Amino acid sequence: QVQLVESGGGLVQPGGSLRLSCAASGSFFSVFVMGWYRQAPGKQRELVAHITPGGSRNYGDSVKGRFTISRDTAKNTVYLQMNSLKPEDTAVYYCNAKIPNSGYDYWGQGTQVTVSS
């Protein structure tokens, strides 16, 4: 059983920054592909960013150049640094962990990010 707990969401003005954290419990954190997804009301959940066990990163087009995903294996934690935030970034952000080629797939509870003046 793997538990993911997100933190760091909140209200921020356009152009501001937030850093989200996702703390993972359980074993084998280093073999997971970790990702951040977001979902706004009335819209489907979309990939924001993911990072592989080897450190390769991928970003959605809408956040490329503004967001950075990273992981601290020693702390079993993945981060999402969000800069130059826009109102369109407003959503619930979810942490995800997958074990490649295993079918294991875990989700956090989500954290609300609201970008508004």
Tab-separated table of N, CA, C and O in Angstrom:
chain	number	residue	atom	x	y	z
A	1	GLN	N	0.829	-1.179	0.000
A	1	GLN	CA	0.000	0.000	0.000
A	1	GLN	C	0.879	1.249	0.000
A	1	GLN	O	1.802	1.355	0.800
A	2	VAL	N	0.586	2.166	-0.913
A	2	VAL	CA	1.319	3.414	-1.043
A	2	VAL	C	0.356	4.561	-0.801
A	2	VAL	O	-0.743	4.597	-1.362
A	3	GLN	N	0.766	5.501	0.024
A	3	GLN	CA	-0.011	6.700	0.285
A	3	GLN	C	0.748	7.925	-0.201
A	3	GLN	O	1.955	8.040	0.026
A	4	LEU	N	0.039	8.825	-0.871
A	4	LEU	CA	0.599	10.065	-1.373
A	4	LEU	C	-0.142	11.226	-0.737
A	4	LEU	O	-1.375	11.278	-0.780
A	5	VAL	N	0.591	12.157	-0.155
A	5	VAL	CA	0.000	13.296	0.535
A	5	VAL	C	0.558	14.569	-0.058
A	5	VAL	O	1.756	14.853	0.080
A	6	GLU	N	-0.311	15.353	-0.710
A	6	GLU	CA	0.092	16.619	-1.305
A	6	GLU	C	-0.037	17.757	-0.300
A	6	GLU	O	-0.880	17.720	0.594
A	7	SER	N	0.775	18.781	-0.498
A	7	SER	CA	0.685	19.993	0.298
A	7	SER	C	1.242	21.154	-0.510
A	7	SER	O	1.907	20.956	-1.525
A	8	GLY	N	0.964	22.366	-0.061
A	8	GLY	CA	1.522	23.554	-0.676
A	8	GLY	C	0.572	24.359	-1.533
A	8	GLY	O	0.938	25.433	-2.006
A	9	GLY	N	-0.637	23.867	-1.737
A	9	GLY	CA	-1.600	24.616	-2.515
A	9	GLY	C	-2.116	25.824	-1.757
A	9	GLY	O	-1.882	25.992	-0.567
A	10	GLY	N	-2.827	26.676	-2.481
A	10	GLY	CA	-3.384	27.863	-1.868
A	10	GLY	C	-3.760	28.901	-2.895
A	10	GLY	O	-3.855	28.621	-4.086
A	11	LEU	N	-3.985	30.110	-2.408
A	11	LEU	CA	-4.369	31.245	-3.246
A	11	LEU	C	-3.150	32.095	-3.544
A	11	LEU	O	-2.401	32.457	-2.631
A	12	VAL	N	-2.958	32.425	-4.814
A	12	VAL	CA	-1.825	33.238	-5.228
A	12	VAL	C	-2.271	34.180	-6.341
A	12	VAL	O	-3.169	33.855	-7.120
A	13	GLN	N	-1.656	35.346	-6.408
A	13	GLN	CA	-1.978	36.302	-7.459
A	13	GLN	C	-1.318	35.922	-8.777
A	13	GLN	O	-0.293	35.238	-8.795
A	14	PRO	N	-1.899	36.348	-9.896
A	14	PRO	CA	-1.242	36.099	-11.181
A	14	PRO	C	0.192	36.611	-11.185
A	14	PRO	O	0.486	37.692	-10.673
A	15	GLY	N	1.078	35.804	-11.755
A	15	GLY	CA	2.491	36.122	-11.765
A	15	GLY	C	3.255	35.603	-10.569
A	15	GLY	O	4.494	35.649	-10.568
A	16	GLY	N	2.548	35.101	-9.575
A	16	GLY	CA	3.180	34.589	-8.381
A	16	GLY	C	3.665	33.166	-8.531
A	16	GLY	O	3.589	32.567	-9.609
A	17	SER	N	4.153	32.612	-7.425
A	17	SER	CA	4.738	31.279	-7.419
A	17	SER	C	4.208	30.454	-6.258
A	17	SER	O	3.848	30.993	-5.210
A	18	LEU	N	4.175	29.151	-6.453
A	18	LEU	CA	3.869	28.183	-5.411
A	18	LEU	C	4.742	26.966	-5.620
A	18	LEU	O	5.133	26.661	-6.750
A	19	ARG	N	5.020	26.264	-4.533
A	19	ARG	CA	5.730	24.999	-4.608
A	19	ARG	C	4.892	23.921	-3.939
A	19	ARG	O	4.620	24.000	-2.741
A	20	LEU	N	4.495	22.926	-4.718
A	20	LEU	CA	3.731	21.803	-4.214
A	20	LEU	C	4.668	20.667	-3.832
A	20	LEU	O	5.696	20.451	-4.476
A	21	SER	N	4.291	19.938	-2.794
A	21	SER	CA	5.046	18.781	-2.349
A	21	SER	C	4.139	17.564	-2.311
A	21	SER	O	2.947	17.674	-2.028
A	22	CYS	N	4.713	16.411	-2.585
A	22	CYS	CA	4.003	15.144	-2.503
A	22	CYS	C	4.891	14.170	-1.756
A	22	CYS	O	5.941	13.761	-2.275
A	23	ALA	N	4.480	13.808	-0.559
A	23	ALA	CA	5.228	12.872	0.270
A	23	ALA	C	4.642	11.478	0.114
A	23	ALA	O	3.435	11.284	0.268
A	24	ALA	N	5.488	10.518	-0.179
A	24	ALA	CA	5.069	9.147	-0.425
A	24	ALA	C	5.476	8.246	0.732
A	24	ALA	O	6.610	8.316	1.216
A	25	SER	N	4.553	7.405	1.155
A	25	SER	CA	4.856	6.359	2.119
A	25	SER	C	4.954	5.027	1.398
A	25	SER	O	4.419	4.862	0.300
A	26	GLY	N	5.634	4.072	2.018
A	26	GLY	CA	5.805	2.775	1.408
A	26	GLY	C	7.196	2.592	0.832
A	26	GLY	O	8.069	3.443	0.975
A	27	SER	N	7.365	1.487	0.158
A	27	SER	CA	8.660	1.089	-0.362
A	27	SER	C	8.774	1.372	-1.849
A	27	SER	O	7.786	1.664	-2.531
A	28	PHE	N	10.001	1.299	-2.342
A	28	PHE	CA	10.306	1.338	-3.773
A	28	PHE	C	9.990	2.673	-4.427
A	28	PHE	O	9.681	2.732	-5.613
A	29	PHE	N	10.102	3.762	-3.665
A	29	PHE	CA	9.862	5.082	-4.227
A	29	PHE	C	10.760	5.352	-5.429
A	29	PHE	O	10.331	5.968	-6.406
A	30	SER	N	11.985	4.884	-5.398
A	30	SER	CA	12.940	5.192	-6.456
A	30	SER	C	12.605	4.548	-7.789
A	30	SER	O	13.151	4.964	-8.814
A	31	VAL	N	11.733	3.559	-7.820
A	31	VAL	CA	11.375	2.897	-9.080
A	31	VAL	C	10.077	3.440	-9.675
A	31	VAL	O	9.677	3.019	-10.757
A	32	PHE	N	9.427	4.368	-9.003
A	32	PHE	CA	8.177	4.941	-9.490
A	32	PHE	C	8.433	6.037	-10.507
A	32	PHE	O	9.386	6.813	-10.382
A	33	VAL	N	7.572	6.100	-11.505
A	33	VAL	CA	7.419	7.314	-12.282
A	33	VAL	C	6.448	8.209	-11.515
A	33	VAL	O	5.318	7.808	-11.232
A	34	MET	N	6.893	9.402	-11.168
A	34	MET	CA	6.085	10.339	-10.396
A	34	MET	C	5.545	11.425	-11.312
A	34	MET	O	6.256	11.931	-12.181
A	35	GLY	N	4.297	11.786	-11.094
A	35	GLY	CA	3.683	12.797	-11.938
A	35	GLY	C	2.769	13.725	-11.176
A	35	GLY	O	2.288	13.404	-10.084
A	36	TRP	N	2.570	14.888	-11.753
A	36	TRP	CA	1.572	15.842	-11.289
A	36	TRP	C	0.518	16.008	-12.377
A	36	TRP	O	0.857	16.203	-13.553
A	37	TYR	N	-0.736	15.927	-11.982
A	37	TYR	CA	-1.870	16.145	-12.855
A	37	TYR	C	-2.744	17.228	-12.247
A	37	TYR	O	-2.662	17.508	-11.055
A	38	ARG	N	-3.585	17.828	-13.064
A	38	ARG	CA	-4.508	18.827	-12.538
A	38	ARG	C	-5.866	18.685	-13.212
A	38	ARG	O	-5.982	18.196	-14.336
A	39	GLN	N	-6.888	19.124	-12.499
A	39	GLN	CA	-8.243	19.070	-13.007
A	39	GLN	C	-9.002	20.307	-12.557
A	39	GLN	O	-9.111	20.575	-11.361
A	40	ALA	N	-9.510	21.055	-13.516
A	40	ALA	CA	-10.349	22.206	-13.252
A	40	ALA	C	-11.810	21.783	-13.352
A	40	ALA	O	-12.135	20.808	-14.031
A	41	PRO	N	-12.713	22.508	-12.691
A	41	PRO	CA	-14.133	22.153	-12.766
A	41	PRO	C	-14.629	22.089	-14.202
A	41	PRO	O	-14.373	22.990	-15.004
A	42	GLY	N	-15.324	21.007	-14.529
A	42	GLY	CA	-15.870	20.836	-15.860
A	42	GLY	C	-14.879	20.373	-16.906
A	42	GLY	O	-15.254	20.239	-18.074
A	43	LYS	N	-13.643	20.135	-16.524
A	43	LYS	CA	-12.623	19.698	-17.468
A	43	LYS	C	-12.049	18.350	-17.047
A	43	LYS	O	-12.154	17.943	-15.895
A	44	GLN	N	-11.433	17.671	-17.997
A	44	GLN	CA	-10.784	16.398	-17.722
A	44	GLN	C	-9.435	16.620	-17.054
A	44	GLN	O	-8.802	17.670	-17.209
A	45	ARG	N	-9.009	15.609	-16.325
A	45	ARG	CA	-7.703	15.662	-15.691
A	45	ARG	C	-6.613	15.627	-16.765
A	45	ARG	O	-6.688	14.844	-17.716
A	46	GLU	N	-5.597	16.472	-16.612
A	46	GLU	CA	-4.526	16.548	-17.588
A	46	GLU	C	-3.170	16.415	-16.921
A	46	GLU	O	-2.979	16.805	-15.767
A	47	LEU	N	-2.236	15.872	-17.674
A	47	LEU	CA	-0.859	15.749	-17.193
A	47	LEU	C	-0.208	17.120	-17.149
A	47	LEU	O	-0.233	17.869	-18.124
A	48	VAL	N	0.403	17.434	-16.015
A	48	VAL	CA	1.187	18.653	-15.862
A	48	VAL	C	2.664	18.364	-16.084
A	48	VAL	O	3.338	19.047	-16.851
A	49	ALA	N	3.173	17.349	-15.403
A	49	ALA	CA	4.582	16.988	-15.505
A	49	ALA	C	4.788	15.599	-14.934
A	49	ALA	O	4.016	15.158	-14.091
A	50	HIS	N	5.829	14.922	-15.386
A	50	HIS	CA	6.235	13.683	-14.749
A	50	HIS	C	7.752	13.564	-14.774
A	50	HIS	O	8.422	14.212	-15.581
A	51	ILE	N	8.254	12.734	-13.884
A	51	ILE	CA	9.685	12.492	-13.782
A	51	ILE	C	9.906	11.001	-13.603
A	51	ILE	O	9.248	10.354	-12.795
A	52	THR	N	10.830	10.438	-14.371
A	52	THR	CA	11.106	9.011	-14.338
A	52	THR	C	12.116	8.692	-13.245
A	52	THR	O	12.762	9.583	-12.692
A	53	PRO	N	12.269	7.394	-12.915
A	53	PRO	CA	13.309	7.032	-11.940
A	53	PRO	C	14.697	7.509	-12.332
A	53	PRO	O	15.516	7.789	-11.448
A	54	GLY	N	14.976	7.605	-13.622
A	54	GLY	CA	16.265	8.083	-14.081
A	54	GLY	C	16.406	9.587	-14.126
A	54	GLY	O	17.486	10.089	-14.460
A	55	GLY	N	15.336	10.316	-13.816
A	55	GLY	CA	15.405	11.767	-13.761
A	55	GLY	C	14.955	12.490	-15.012
A	55	GLY	O	15.052	13.722	-15.067
A	56	SER	N	14.466	11.767	-16.014
A	56	SER	CA	13.948	12.421	-17.211
A	56	SER	C	12.624	13.096	-16.905
A	56	SER	O	11.769	12.529	-16.234
A	57	ARG	N	12.436	14.302	-17.429
A	57	ARG	CA	11.253	15.097	-17.147
A	57	ARG	C	10.464	15.373	-18.410
A	57	ARG	O	11.022	15.511	-19.496
A	58	ASN	N	9.162	15.473	-18.252
A	58	ASN	CA	8.271	15.825	-19.333
A	58	ASN	C	7.211	16.771	-18.797
A	58	ASN	O	6.729	16.604	-17.675
A	59	TYR	N	6.837	17.772	-19.609
A	59	TYR	CA	5.875	18.785	-19.193
A	59	TYR	C	4.777	18.950	-20.220
A	59	TYR	O	5.007	18.803	-21.424
A	60	GLY	N	3.592	19.265	-19.726
A	60	GLY	CA	2.535	19.660	-20.623
A	60	GLY	C	2.859	20.983	-21.294
A	60	GLY	O	3.558	21.832	-20.736
A	61	ASP	N	2.350	21.160	-22.507
A	61	ASP	CA	2.677	22.360	-23.270
A	61	ASP	C	2.273	23.640	-22.544
A	61	ASP	O	2.950	24.671	-22.658
A	62	SER	N	1.187	23.603	-21.797
A	62	SER	CA	0.685	24.805	-21.157
A	62	SER	C	1.538	25.275	-19.986
A	62	SER	O	1.399	26.425	-19.555
A	63	VAL	N	2.419	24.421	-19.468
A	63	VAL	CA	3.235	24.793	-18.316
A	63	VAL	C	4.725	24.799	-18.626
A	63	VAL	O	5.523	25.218	-17.772
A	64	LYS	N	5.102	24.376	-19.805
A	64	LYS	CA	6.512	24.301	-20.176
A	64	LYS	C	7.168	25.671	-20.054
A	64	LYS	O	6.658	26.669	-20.548
A	65	GLY	N	8.311	25.701	-19.387
A	65	GLY	CA	9.028	26.942	-19.172
A	65	GLY	C	8.632	27.679	-17.913
A	65	GLY	O	9.326	28.628	-17.520
A	66	ARG	N	7.549	27.269	-17.272
A	66	ARG	CA	7.082	27.921	-16.050
A	66	ARG	C	7.123	27.007	-14.837
A	66	ARG	O	7.354	27.474	-13.723
A	67	PHE	N	6.897	25.705	-15.038
A	67	PHE	CA	6.849	24.734	-13.945
A	67	PHE	C	8.070	23.829	-14.003
A	67	PHE	O	8.597	23.533	-15.088
A	68	THR	N	8.496	23.350	-12.840
A	68	THR	CA	9.610	22.420	-12.743
A	68	THR	C	9.260	21.301	-11.773
A	68	THR	O	8.873	21.571	-10.628
A	69	ILE	N	9.397	20.053	-12.216
A	69	ILE	CA	9.192	18.906	-11.351
A	69	ILE	C	10.550	18.389	-10.892
A	69	ILE	O	11.518	18.391	-11.659
A	70	SER	N	10.617	17.951	-9.647
A	70	SER	CA	11.842	17.392	-9.102
A	70	SER	C	11.488	16.357	-8.047
A	70	SER	O	10.343	16.279	-7.599
A	71	ARG	N	12.475	15.557	-7.661
A	71	ARG	CA	12.241	14.558	-6.628
A	71	ARG	C	13.442	14.462	-5.710
A	71	ARG	O	14.588	14.664	-6.132
A	72	ASP	N	13.174	14.154	-4.460
A	72	ASP	CA	14.197	13.917	-3.458
A	72	ASP	C	14.001	12.487	-2.980
A	72	ASP	O	13.117	12.213	-2.165
A	73	THR	N	14.806	11.580	-3.505
A	73	THR	CA	14.639	10.165	-3.203
A	73	THR	C	14.830	9.874	-1.714
A	73	THR	O	14.125	9.049	-1.137
A	74	ALA	N	15.771	10.555	-1.082
A	74	ALA	CA	16.029	10.339	0.337
A	74	ALA	C	14.823	10.690	1.195
A	74	ALA	O	14.621	10.103	2.260
A	75	LYS	N	14.020	11.646	0.750
A	75	LYS	CA	12.836	12.075	1.491
A	75	LYS	C	11.543	11.466	0.959
A	75	LYS	O	10.473	11.763	1.486
A	76	ASN	N	11.637	10.632	-0.074
A	76	ASN	CA	10.442	10.057	-0.706
A	76	ASN	C	9.434	11.145	-1.067
A	76	ASN	O	8.230	11.008	-0.830
A	77	THR	N	9.917	12.214	-1.664
A	77	THR	CA	9.091	13.381	-1.942
A	77	THR	C	9.333	13.884	-3.355
A	77	THR	O	10.470	13.923	-3.818
A	78	VAL	N	8.250	14.273	-4.017
A	78	VAL	CA	8.325	14.911	-5.320
A	78	VAL	C	7.754	16.316	-5.191
A	78	VAL	O	6.826	16.549	-4.412
A	79	TYR	N	8.303	17.251	-5.960
A	79	TYR	CA	7.926	18.652	-5.878
A	79	TYR	C	7.475	19.167	-7.235
A	79	TYR	O	7.868	18.660	-8.284
A	80	LEU	N	6.668	20.199	-7.197
A	80	LEU	CA	6.303	20.935	-8.398
A	80	LEU	C	6.450	22.417	-8.104
A	80	LEU	O	5.657	22.987	-7.355
A	81	GLN	N	7.488	23.031	-8.662
A	81	GLN	CA	7.692	24.458	-8.539
A	81	GLN	C	6.927	25.152	-9.656
A	81	GLN	O	7.161	24.879	-10.832
A	82	MET	N	6.023	26.039	-9.296
A	82	MET	CA	5.161	26.716	-10.252
A	82	MET	C	5.459	28.209	-10.199
A	82	MET	O	5.246	28.856	-9.174
A	83	ASN	N	5.942	28.748	-11.304
A	83	ASN	CA	6.262	30.159	-11.420
A	83	ASN	C	5.390	30.808	-12.490
A	83	ASN	O	4.804	30.133	-13.329
A	84	SER	N	5.333	32.122	-12.452
A	84	SER	CA	4.566	32.896	-13.436
A	84	SER	C	3.154	32.354	-13.581
A	84	SER	O	2.650	32.141	-14.687
A	85	LEU	N	2.500	32.151	-12.466
A	85	LEU	CA	1.186	31.523	-12.469
A	85	LEU	C	0.143	32.399	-13.152
A	85	LEU	O	0.170	33.625	-13.051
A	86	LYS	N	-0.770	31.732	-13.846
A	86	LYS	CA	-1.845	32.373	-14.580
A	86	LYS	C	-3.187	31.897	-14.039
A	86	LYS	O	-3.274	30.808	-13.474
A	87	PRO	N	-4.251	32.686	-14.218
A	87	PRO	CA	-5.573	32.218	-13.779
A	87	PRO	C	-5.955	30.862	-14.361
A	87	PRO	O	-6.641	30.079	-13.687
A	88	GLU	N	-5.517	30.557	-15.568
A	88	GLU	CA	-5.821	29.279	-16.192
A	88	GLU	C	-5.139	28.100	-15.513
A	88	GLU	O	-5.462	26.949	-15.809
A	89	ASP	N	-4.203	28.357	-14.615
A	89	ASP	CA	-3.576	27.299	-13.833
A	89	ASP	C	-4.433	26.867	-12.651
A	89	ASP	O	-4.091	25.897	-11.962
A	90	THR	N	-5.516	27.567	-12.389
A	90	THR	CA	-6.398	27.233	-11.277
A	90	THR	C	-6.980	25.835	-11.470
A	90	THR	O	-7.597	25.550	-12.494
A	91	ALA	N	-6.772	24.967	-10.490
A	91	ALA	CA	-7.219	23.577	-10.581
A	91	ALA	C	-6.886	22.872	-9.278
A	91	ALA	O	-6.176	23.405	-8.423
A	92	VAL	N	-7.402	21.663	-9.143
A	92	VAL	CA	-6.934	20.753	-8.112
A	92	VAL	C	-5.762	19.979	-8.691
A	92	VAL	O	-5.875	19.389	-9.772
A	93	TYR	N	-4.649	19.983	-7.990
A	93	TYR	CA	-3.439	19.314	-8.441
A	93	TYR	C	-3.272	18.002	-7.691
A	93	TYR	O	-3.335	17.963	-6.459
A	94	TYR	N	-3.046	16.931	-8.448
A	94	TYR	CA	-2.943	15.586	-7.897
A	94	TYR	C	-1.559	15.002	-8.144
A	94	TYR	O	-1.004	15.135	-9.238
A	95	CYS	N	-1.042	14.336	-7.149
A	95	CYS	CA	0.198	13.594	-7.266
A	95	CYS	C	-0.108	12.161	-7.683
A	95	CYS	O	-1.094	11.567	-7.232
A	96	ASN	N	0.723	11.611	-8.546
A	96	ASN	CA	0.539	10.260	-9.051
A	96	ASN	C	1.855	9.504	-9.016
A	96	ASN	O	2.912	10.074	-9.279
A	97	ALA	N	1.776	8.217	-8.710
A	97	ALA	CA	2.935	7.338	-8.724
A	97	ALA	C	2.596	6.068	-9.488
A	97	ALA	O	1.566	5.436	-9.217
A	98	LYS	N	3.439	5.708	-10.426
A	98	LYS	CA	3.290	4.485	-11.204
A	98	LYS	C	4.570	3.679	-11.133
A	98	LYS	O	5.664	4.232	-11.149
A	99	ILE	N	4.420	2.357	-11.068
A	99	ILE	CA	5.560	1.453	-11.217
A	99	ILE	C	5.549	0.943	-12.645
A	99	ILE	O	4.592	0.276	-13.052
A	100	PRO	N	6.569	1.262	-13.421
A	100	PRO	CA	6.561	0.876	-14.830
A	100	PRO	C	6.396	-0.621	-15.023
A	100	PRO	O	6.980	-1.426	-14.282
A	101	ASN	N	5.587	-1.000	-16.000
A	101	ASN	CA	5.382	-2.384	-16.403
A	101	ASN	C	4.828	-3.264	-15.293
A	101	ASN	O	5.043	-4.480	-15.294
A	102	SER	N	4.103	-2.674	-14.362
A	102	SER	CA	3.534	-3.433	-13.255
A	102	SER	C	2.036	-3.251	-13.098
A	102	SER	O	1.375	-4.084	-12.487
A	103	GLY	N	1.491	-2.172	-13.606
A	103	GLY	CA	0.089	-1.854	-13.420
A	103	GLY	C	-0.229	-1.137	-12.126
A	103	GLY	O	-1.382	-0.746	-11.920
A	104	TYR	N	0.755	-0.949	-11.260
A	104	TYR	CA	0.518	-0.225	-10.015
A	104	TYR	C	0.396	1.261	-10.296
A	104	TYR	O	1.215	1.843	-11.012
A	105	ASP	N	-0.630	1.877	-9.697
A	105	ASP	CA	-0.988	3.251	-10.008
A	105	ASP	C	-1.648	3.855	-8.768
A	105	ASP	O	-2.704	3.388	-8.344
A	106	TYR	N	-1.026	4.897	-8.194
A	106	TYR	CA	-1.501	5.482	-6.948
A	106	TYR	C	-1.724	6.969	-7.115
A	106	TYR	O	-1.015	7.640	-7.874
A	107	TRP	N	-2.703	7.490	-6.383
A	107	TRP	CA	-3.068	8.904	-6.456
A	107	TRP	C	-3.171	9.511	-5.068
A	107	TRP	O	-3.611	8.860	-4.114
A	108	GLY	N	-2.776	10.771	-4.964
A	108	GLY	CA	-3.001	11.532	-3.757
A	108	GLY	C	-4.398	12.119	-3.730
A	108	GLY	O	-5.198	11.939	-4.655
A	109	GLN	N	-4.703	12.835	-2.660
A	109	GLN	CA	-6.041	13.388	-2.467
A	109	GLN	C	-6.264	14.693	-3.214
A	109	GLN	O	-7.413	15.120	-3.375
A	110	GLY	N	-5.207	15.326	-3.658
A	110	GLY	CA	-5.297	16.583	-4.372
A	110	GLY	C	-5.132	17.788	-3.468
A	110	GLY	O	-5.451	17.749	-2.284
A	111	THR	N	-4.623	18.865	-4.042
A	111	THR	CA	-4.490	20.129	-3.337
A	111	THR	C	-4.932	21.253	-4.271
A	111	THR	O	-4.579	21.276	-5.452
A	112	GLN	N	-5.719	22.182	-3.745
A	112	GLN	CA	-6.305	23.247	-4.551
A	112	GLN	C	-5.298	24.364	-4.780
A	112	GLN	O	-4.674	24.857	-3.837
A	113	VAL	N	-5.162	24.760	-6.038
A	113	VAL	CA	-4.380	25.933	-6.414
A	113	VAL	C	-5.321	26.921	-7.086
A	113	VAL	O	-5.969	26.587	-8.081
A	114	THR	N	-5.403	28.121	-6.547
A	114	THR	CA	-6.247	29.164	-7.104
A	114	THR	C	-5.394	30.375	-7.426
A	114	THR	O	-4.716	30.911	-6.547
A	115	VAL	N	-5.421	30.799	-8.683
A	115	VAL	CA	-4.665	31.957	-9.148
A	115	VAL	C	-5.669	33.050	-9.479
A	115	VAL	O	-6.422	32.946	-10.455
A	116	SER	N	-5.686	34.083	-8.678
A	116	SER	CA	-6.686	35.130	-8.821
A	116	SER	C	-6.201	36.407	-8.159
A	116	SER	O	-5.483	36.374	-7.155
A	117	SER	N	-6.594	37.525	-8.720
A	117	SER	CA	-6.308	38.816	-8.128
A	117	SER	C	-7.445	39.291	-7.238
A	117	SER	O	-7.351	40.288	-6.566
